[in-house]
JSON list of C-alpha atoms in Angstrom, two decimals:
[
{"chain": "A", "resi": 185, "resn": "UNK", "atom": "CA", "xyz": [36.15, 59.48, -23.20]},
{"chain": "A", "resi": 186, "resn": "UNK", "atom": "CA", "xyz": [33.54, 61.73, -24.81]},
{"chain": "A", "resi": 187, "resn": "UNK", "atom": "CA", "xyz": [34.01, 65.69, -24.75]},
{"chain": "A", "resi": 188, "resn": "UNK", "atom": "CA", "xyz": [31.08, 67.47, -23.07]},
{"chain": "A", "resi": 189, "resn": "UNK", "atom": "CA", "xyz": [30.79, 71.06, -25.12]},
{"chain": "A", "resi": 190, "resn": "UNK", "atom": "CA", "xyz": [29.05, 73.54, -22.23]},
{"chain": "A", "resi": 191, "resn": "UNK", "atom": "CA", "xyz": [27.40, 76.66, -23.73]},
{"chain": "A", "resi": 192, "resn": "UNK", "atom": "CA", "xyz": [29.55, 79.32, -21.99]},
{"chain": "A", "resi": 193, "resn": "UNK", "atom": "CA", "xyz": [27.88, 82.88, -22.26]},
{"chain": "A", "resi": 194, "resn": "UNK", "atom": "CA", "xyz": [29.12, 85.77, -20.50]},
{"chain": "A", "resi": 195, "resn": "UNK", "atom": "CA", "xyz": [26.48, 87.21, -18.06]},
{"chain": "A", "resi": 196, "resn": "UNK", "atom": "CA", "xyz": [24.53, 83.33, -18.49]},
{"chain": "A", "resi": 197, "resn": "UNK", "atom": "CA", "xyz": [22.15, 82.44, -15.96]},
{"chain": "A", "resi": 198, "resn": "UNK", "atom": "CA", "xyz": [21.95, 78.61, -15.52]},
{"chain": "A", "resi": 199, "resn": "UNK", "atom": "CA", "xyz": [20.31, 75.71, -13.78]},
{"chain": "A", "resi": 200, "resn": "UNK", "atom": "CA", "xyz": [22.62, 72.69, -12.00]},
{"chain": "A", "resi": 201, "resn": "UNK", "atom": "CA", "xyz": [22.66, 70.09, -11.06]},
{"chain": "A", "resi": 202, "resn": "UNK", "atom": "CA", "xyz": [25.34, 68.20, -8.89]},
{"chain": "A", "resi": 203, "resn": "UNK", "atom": "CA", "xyz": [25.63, 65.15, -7.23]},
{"chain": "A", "resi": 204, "resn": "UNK", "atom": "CA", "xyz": [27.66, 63.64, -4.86]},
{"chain": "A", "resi": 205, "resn": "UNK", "atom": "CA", "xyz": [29.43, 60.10, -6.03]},
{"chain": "A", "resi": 206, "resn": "UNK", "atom": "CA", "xyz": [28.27, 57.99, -3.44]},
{"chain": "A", "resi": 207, "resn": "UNK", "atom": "CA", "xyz": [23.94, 58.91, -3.62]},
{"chain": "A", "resi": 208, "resn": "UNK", "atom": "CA", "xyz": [22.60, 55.61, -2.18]},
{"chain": "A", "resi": 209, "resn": "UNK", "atom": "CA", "xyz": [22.29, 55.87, 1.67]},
{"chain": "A", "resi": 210, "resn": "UNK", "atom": "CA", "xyz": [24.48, 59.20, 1.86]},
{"chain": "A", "resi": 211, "resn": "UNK", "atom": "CA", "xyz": [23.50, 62.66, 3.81]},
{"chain": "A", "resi": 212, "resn": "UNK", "atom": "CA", "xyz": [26.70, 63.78, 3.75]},
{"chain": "A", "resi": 213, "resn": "UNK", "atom": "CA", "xyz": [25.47, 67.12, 1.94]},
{"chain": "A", "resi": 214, "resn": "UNK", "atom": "CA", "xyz": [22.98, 68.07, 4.56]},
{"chain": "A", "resi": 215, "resn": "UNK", "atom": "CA", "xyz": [25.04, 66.57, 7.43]},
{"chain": "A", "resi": 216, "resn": "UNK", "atom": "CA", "xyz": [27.71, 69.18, 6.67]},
{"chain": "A", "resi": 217, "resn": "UNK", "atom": "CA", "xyz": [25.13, 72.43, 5.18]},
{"chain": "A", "resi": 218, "resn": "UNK", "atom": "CA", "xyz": [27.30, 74.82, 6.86]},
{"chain": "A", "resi": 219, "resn": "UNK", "atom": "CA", "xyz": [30.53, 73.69, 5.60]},
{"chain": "A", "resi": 220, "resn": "UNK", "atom": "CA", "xyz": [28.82, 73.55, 1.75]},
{"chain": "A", "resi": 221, "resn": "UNK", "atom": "CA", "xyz": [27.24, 77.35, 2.76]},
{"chain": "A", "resi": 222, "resn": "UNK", "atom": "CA", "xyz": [30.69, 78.17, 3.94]},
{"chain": "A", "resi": 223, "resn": "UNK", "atom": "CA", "xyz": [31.97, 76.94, 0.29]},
{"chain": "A", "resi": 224, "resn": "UNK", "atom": "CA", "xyz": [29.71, 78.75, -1.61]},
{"chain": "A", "resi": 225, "resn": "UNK", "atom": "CA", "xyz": [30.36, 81.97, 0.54]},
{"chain": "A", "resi": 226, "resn": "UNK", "atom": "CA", "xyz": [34.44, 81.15, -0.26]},
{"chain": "A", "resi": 227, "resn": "UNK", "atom": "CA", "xyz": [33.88, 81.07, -3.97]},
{"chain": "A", "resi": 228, "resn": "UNK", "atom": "CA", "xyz": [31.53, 84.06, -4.39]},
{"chain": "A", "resi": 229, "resn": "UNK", "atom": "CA", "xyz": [34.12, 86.50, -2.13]},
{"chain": "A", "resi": 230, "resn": "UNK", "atom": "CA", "xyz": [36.92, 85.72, -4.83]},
{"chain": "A", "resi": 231, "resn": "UNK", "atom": "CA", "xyz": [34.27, 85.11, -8.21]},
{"chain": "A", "resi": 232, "resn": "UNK", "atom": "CA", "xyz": [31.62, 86.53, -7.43]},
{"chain": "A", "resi": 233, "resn": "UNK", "atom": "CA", "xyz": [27.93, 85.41, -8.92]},
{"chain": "A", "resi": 234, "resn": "UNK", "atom": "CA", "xyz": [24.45, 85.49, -7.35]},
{"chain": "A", "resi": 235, "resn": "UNK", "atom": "CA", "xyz": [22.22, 82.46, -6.55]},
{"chain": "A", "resi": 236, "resn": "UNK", "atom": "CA", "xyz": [19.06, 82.81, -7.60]},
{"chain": "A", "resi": 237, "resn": "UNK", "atom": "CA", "xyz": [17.32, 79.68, -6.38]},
{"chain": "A", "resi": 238, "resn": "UNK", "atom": "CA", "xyz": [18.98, 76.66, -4.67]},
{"chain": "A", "resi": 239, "resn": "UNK", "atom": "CA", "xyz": [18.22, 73.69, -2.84]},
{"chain": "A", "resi": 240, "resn": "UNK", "atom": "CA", "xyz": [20.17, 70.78, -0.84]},
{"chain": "A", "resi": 241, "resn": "UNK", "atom": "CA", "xyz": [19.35, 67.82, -0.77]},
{"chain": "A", "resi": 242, "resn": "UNK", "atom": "CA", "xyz": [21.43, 64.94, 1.34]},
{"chain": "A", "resi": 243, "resn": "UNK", "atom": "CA", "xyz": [22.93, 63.92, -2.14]},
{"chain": "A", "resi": 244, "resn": "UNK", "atom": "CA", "xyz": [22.77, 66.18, -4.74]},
{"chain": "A", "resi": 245, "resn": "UNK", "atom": "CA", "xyz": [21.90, 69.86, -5.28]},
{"chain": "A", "resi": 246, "resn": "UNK", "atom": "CA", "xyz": [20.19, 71.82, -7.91]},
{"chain": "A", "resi": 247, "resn": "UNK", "atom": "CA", "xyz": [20.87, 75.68, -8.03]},
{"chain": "A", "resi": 248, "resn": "UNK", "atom": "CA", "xyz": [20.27, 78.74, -10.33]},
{"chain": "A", "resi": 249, "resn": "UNK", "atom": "CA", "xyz": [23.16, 81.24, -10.98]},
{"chain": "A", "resi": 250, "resn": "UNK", "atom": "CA", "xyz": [23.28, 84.51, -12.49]},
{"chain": "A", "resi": 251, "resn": "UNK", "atom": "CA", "xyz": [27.34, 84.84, -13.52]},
{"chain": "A", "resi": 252, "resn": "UNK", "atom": "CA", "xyz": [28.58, 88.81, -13.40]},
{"chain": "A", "resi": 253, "resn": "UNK", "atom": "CA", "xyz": [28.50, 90.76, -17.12]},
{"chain": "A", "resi": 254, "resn": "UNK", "atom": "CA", "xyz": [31.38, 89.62, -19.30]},
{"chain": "A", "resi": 255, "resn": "UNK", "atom": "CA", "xyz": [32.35, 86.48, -17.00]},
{"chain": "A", "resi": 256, "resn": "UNK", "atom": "CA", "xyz": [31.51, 82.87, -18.21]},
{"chain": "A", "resi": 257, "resn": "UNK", "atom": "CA", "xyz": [33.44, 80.75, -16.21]},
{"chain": "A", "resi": 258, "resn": "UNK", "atom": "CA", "xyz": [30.77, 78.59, -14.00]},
{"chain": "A", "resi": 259, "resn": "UNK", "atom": "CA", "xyz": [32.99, 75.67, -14.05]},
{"chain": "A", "resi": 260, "resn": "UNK", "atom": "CA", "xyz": [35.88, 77.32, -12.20]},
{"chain": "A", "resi": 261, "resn": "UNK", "atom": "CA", "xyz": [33.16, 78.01, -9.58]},
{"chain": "A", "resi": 262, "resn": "UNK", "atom": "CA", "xyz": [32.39, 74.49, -9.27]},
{"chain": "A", "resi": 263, "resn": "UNK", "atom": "CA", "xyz": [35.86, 73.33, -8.93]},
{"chain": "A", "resi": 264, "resn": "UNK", "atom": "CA", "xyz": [36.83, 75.31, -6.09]},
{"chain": "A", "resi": 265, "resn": "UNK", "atom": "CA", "xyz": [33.42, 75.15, -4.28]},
{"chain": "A", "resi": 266, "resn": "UNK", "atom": "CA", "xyz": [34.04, 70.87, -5.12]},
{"chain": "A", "resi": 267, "resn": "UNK", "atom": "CA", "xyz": [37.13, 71.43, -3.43]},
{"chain": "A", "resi": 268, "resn": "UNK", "atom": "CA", "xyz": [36.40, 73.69, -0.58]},
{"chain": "A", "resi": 269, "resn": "UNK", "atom": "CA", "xyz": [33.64, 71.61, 0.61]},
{"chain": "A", "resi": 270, "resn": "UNK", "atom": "CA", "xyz": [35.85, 68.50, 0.13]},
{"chain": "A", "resi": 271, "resn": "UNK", "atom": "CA", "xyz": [38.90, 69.71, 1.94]},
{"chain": "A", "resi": 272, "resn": "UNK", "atom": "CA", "xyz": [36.61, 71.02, 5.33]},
{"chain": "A", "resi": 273, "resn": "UNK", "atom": "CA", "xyz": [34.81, 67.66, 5.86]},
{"chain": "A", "resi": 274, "resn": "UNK", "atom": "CA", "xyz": [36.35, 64.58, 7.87]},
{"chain": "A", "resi": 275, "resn": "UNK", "atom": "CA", "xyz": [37.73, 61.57, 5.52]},
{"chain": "A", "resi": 276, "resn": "UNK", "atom": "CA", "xyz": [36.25, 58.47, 5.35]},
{"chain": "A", "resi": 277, "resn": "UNK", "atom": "CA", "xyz": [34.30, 57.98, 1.82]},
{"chain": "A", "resi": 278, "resn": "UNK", "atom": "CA", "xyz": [34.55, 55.53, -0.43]},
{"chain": "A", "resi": 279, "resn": "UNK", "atom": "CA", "xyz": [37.32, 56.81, -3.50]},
{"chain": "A", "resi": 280, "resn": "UNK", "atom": "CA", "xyz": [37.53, 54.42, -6.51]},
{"chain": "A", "resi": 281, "resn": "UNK", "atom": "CA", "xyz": [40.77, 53.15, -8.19]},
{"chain": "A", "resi": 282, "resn": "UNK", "atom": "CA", "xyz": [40.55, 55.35, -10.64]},
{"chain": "A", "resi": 283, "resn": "UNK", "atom": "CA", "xyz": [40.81, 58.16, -8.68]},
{"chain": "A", "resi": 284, "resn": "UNK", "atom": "CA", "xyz": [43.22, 56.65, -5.91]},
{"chain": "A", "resi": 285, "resn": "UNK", "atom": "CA", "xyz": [45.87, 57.59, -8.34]},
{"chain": "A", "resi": 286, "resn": "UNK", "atom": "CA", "xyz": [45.44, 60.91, -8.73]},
{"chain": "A", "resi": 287, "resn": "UNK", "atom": "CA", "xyz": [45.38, 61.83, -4.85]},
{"chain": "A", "resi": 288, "resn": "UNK", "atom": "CA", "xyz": [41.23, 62.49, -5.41]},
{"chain": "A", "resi": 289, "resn": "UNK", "atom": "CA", "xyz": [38.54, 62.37, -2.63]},
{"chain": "A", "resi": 290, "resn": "UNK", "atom": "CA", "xyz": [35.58, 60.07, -3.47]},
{"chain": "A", "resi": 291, "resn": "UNK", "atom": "CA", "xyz": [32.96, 62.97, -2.66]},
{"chain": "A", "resi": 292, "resn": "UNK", "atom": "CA", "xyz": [31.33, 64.39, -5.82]},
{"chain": "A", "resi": 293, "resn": "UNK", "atom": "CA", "xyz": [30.87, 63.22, -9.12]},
{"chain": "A", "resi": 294, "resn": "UNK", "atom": "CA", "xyz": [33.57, 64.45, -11.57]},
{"chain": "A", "resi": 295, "resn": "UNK", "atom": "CA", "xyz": [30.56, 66.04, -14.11]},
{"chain": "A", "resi": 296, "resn": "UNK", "atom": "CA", "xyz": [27.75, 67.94, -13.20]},
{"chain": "A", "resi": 297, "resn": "UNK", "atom": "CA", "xyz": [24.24, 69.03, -15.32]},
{"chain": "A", "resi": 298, "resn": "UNK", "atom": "CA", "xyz": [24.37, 72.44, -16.55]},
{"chain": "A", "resi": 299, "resn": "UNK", "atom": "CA", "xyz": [21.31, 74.19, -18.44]},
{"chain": "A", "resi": 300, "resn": "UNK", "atom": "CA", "xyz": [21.51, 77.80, -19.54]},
{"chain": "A", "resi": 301, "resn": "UNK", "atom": "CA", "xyz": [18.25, 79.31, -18.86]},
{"chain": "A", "resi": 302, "resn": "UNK", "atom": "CA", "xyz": [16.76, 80.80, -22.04]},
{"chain": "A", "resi": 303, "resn": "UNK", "atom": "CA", "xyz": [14.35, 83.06, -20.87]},
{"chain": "A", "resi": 304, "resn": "UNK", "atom": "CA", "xyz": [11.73, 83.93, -17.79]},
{"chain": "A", "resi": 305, "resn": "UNK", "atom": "CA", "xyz": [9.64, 81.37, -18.20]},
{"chain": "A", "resi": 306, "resn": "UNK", "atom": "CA", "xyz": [12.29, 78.81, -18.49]},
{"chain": "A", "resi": 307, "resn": "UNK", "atom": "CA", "xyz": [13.77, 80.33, -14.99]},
{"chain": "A", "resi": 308, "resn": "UNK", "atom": "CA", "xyz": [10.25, 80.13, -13.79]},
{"chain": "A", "resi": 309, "resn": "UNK", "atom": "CA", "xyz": [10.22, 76.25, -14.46]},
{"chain": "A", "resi": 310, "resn": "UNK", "atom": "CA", "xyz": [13.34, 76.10, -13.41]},
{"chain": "A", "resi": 311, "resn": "UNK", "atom": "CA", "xyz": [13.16, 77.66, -9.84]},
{"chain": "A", "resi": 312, "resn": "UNK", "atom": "CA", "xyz": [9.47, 75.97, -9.32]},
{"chain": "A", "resi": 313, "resn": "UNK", "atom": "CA", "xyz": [11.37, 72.39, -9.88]},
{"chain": "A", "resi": 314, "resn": "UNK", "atom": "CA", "xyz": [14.28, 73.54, -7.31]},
{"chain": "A", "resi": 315, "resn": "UNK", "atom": "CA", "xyz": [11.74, 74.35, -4.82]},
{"chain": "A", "resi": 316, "resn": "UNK", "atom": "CA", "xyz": [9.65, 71.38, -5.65]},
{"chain": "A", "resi": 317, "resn": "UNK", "atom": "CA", "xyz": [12.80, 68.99, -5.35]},
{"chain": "A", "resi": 318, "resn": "UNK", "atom": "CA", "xyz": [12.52, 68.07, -1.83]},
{"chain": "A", "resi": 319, "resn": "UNK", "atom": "CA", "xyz": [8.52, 66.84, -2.18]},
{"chain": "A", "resi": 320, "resn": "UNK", "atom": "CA", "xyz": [9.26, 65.34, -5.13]},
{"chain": "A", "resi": 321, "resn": "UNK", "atom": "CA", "xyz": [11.97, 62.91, -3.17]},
{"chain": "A", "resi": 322, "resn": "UNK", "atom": "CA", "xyz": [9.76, 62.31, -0.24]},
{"chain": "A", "resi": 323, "resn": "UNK", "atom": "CA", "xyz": [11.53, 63.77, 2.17]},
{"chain": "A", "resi": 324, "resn": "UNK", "atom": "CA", "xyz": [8.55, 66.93, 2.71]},
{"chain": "A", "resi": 325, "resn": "UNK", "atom": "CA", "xyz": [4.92, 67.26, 2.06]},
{"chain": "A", "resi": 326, "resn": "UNK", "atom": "CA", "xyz": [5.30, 70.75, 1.37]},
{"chain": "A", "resi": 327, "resn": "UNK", "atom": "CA", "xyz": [8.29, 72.97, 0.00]},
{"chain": "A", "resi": 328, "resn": "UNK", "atom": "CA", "xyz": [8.08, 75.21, 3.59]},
{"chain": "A", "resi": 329, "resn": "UNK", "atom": "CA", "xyz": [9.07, 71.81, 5.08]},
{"chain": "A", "resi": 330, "resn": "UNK", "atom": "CA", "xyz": [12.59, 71.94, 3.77]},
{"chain": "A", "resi": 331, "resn": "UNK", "atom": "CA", "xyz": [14.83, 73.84, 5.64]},
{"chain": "A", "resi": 332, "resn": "UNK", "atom": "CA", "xyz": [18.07, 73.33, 2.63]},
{"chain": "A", "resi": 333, "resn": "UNK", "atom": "CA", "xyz": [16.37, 75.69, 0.44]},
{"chain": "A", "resi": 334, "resn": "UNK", "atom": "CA", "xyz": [15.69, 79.24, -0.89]},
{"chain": "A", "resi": 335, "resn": "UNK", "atom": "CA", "xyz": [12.16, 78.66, -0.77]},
{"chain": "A", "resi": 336, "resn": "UNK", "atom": "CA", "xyz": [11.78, 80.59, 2.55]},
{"chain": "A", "resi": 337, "resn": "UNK", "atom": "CA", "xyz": [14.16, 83.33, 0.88]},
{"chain": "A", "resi": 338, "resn": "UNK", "atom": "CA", "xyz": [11.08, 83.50, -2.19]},
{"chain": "A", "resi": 339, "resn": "UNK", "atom": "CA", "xyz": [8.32, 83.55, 0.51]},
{"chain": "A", "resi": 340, "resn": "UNK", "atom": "CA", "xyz": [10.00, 86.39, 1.97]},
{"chain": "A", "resi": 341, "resn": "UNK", "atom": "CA", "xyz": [10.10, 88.75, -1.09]},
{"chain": "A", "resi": 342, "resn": "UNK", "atom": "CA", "xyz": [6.79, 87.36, -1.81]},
{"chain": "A", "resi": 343, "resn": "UNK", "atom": "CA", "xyz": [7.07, 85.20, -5.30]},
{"chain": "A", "resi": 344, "resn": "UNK", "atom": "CA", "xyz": [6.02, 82.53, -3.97]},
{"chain": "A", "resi": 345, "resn": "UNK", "atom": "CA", "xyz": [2.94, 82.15, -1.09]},
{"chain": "A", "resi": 346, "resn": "UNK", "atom": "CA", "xyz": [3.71, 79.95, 1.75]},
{"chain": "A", "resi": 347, "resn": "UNK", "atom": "CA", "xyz": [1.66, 77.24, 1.08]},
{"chain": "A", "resi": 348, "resn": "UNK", "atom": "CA", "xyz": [2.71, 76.99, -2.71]},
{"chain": "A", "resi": 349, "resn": "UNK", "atom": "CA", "xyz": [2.25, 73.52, -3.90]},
{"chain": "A", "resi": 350, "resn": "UNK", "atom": "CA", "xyz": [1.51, 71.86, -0.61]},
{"chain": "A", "resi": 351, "resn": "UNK", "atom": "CA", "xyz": [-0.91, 68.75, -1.17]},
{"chain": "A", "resi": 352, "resn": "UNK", "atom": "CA", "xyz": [-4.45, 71.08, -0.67]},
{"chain": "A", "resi": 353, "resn": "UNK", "atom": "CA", "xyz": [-3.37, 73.58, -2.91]},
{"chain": "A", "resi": 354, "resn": "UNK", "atom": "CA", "xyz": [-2.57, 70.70, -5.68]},
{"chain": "A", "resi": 355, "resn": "UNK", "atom": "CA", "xyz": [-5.61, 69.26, -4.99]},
{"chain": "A", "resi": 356, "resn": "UNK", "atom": "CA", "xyz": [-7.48, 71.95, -5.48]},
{"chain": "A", "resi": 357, "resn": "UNK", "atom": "CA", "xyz": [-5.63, 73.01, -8.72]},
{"chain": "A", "resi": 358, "resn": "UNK", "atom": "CA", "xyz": [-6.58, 69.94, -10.57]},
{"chain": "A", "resi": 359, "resn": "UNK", "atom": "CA", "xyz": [-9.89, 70.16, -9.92]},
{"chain": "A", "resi": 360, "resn": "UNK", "atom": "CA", "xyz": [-10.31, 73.62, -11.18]},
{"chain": "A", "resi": 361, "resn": "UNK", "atom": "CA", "xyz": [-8.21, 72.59, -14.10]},
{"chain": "A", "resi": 362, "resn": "UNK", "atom": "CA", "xyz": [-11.03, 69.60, -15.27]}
]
């Protein structure tokens, strides 16, 4: 089994991305929002961090954190949020023989993608393809459309208009842009 090596810096802010095990045909994420919002609320009382950007989709998530000064440890996060969310939904999934041994749920996948940010305009990208994410699956036209997102949270404090990158405002883009 390879070794993953995750850049760990204290004070990192950082993209993921995290899917659930079972992704074909599954909602399971969206079906239970307030149990994952609940998780996320869990973790942050007892390690605290700030989300800068997130979005939920039925079967996988991408988020931005911003970890506290002097504290590195995102994957602890993960693991108890994993486990939080896991332990507060009914039973019922699919769980593989591999992890029938070890007393595991089937829920998430065991590894996640991690990307510290470097600078703003890599958090720039970074947040625009969060907010994007939904669109970019089908499941909106526009990013207002999706309620499992901090998009509305961006249009609020004004970083983003309302109608950012819904279909007439593309359109319109790449024809100044020829």
């Amino acid at each position: 089994m390879r070794t993953y090596i995750r850049q760990r810096v204290p004070g990192g802010t950082y993209f993921f991305t995290v899917n659930l095990a079972e992704r074909r045909n599954n909602d399971l994420l969206i079906r239970y929002v307030d149990i994952l919002r609940e998780a996320c609320r869990y973790v942050r009382q007892r390690h605290p961090f700030e989300i800068s950007a997130m979005v939920i989709l039925p079967e996988h998530l991408h988020c931005i954190w911003r970890l506290p000064e002097g504290d590195d440890d995102f994957p602890l996060r993960w693991r108890l949020l994993k486990t939080h969310f896991s332990r507060h939904i009914p039973k019922g999934e699919h769980i593989s023989s591999s992890r029938q041994p070890k007393g595991e749920r089937g829920i998430w996948q065991r590894r996640y993608w991690e990307h510290l940010i470097r600078d703003d305009v890599d958090f720039q990208r970074h947040a625009d393809y969060i907010h994007y994410n939904p669109v970019k699956h089908g499941y909106v036209e526009r990013p207002l459309d999706w309620h499992y997102s901090s998009f509305h949270r961006w249009v609020k404090s004004g970083l983003y208009v309302p109608d950012w990158a819904a279909p007439s405002n593309l359109l319109e883009l790449s024809r100044r842009e020829t």
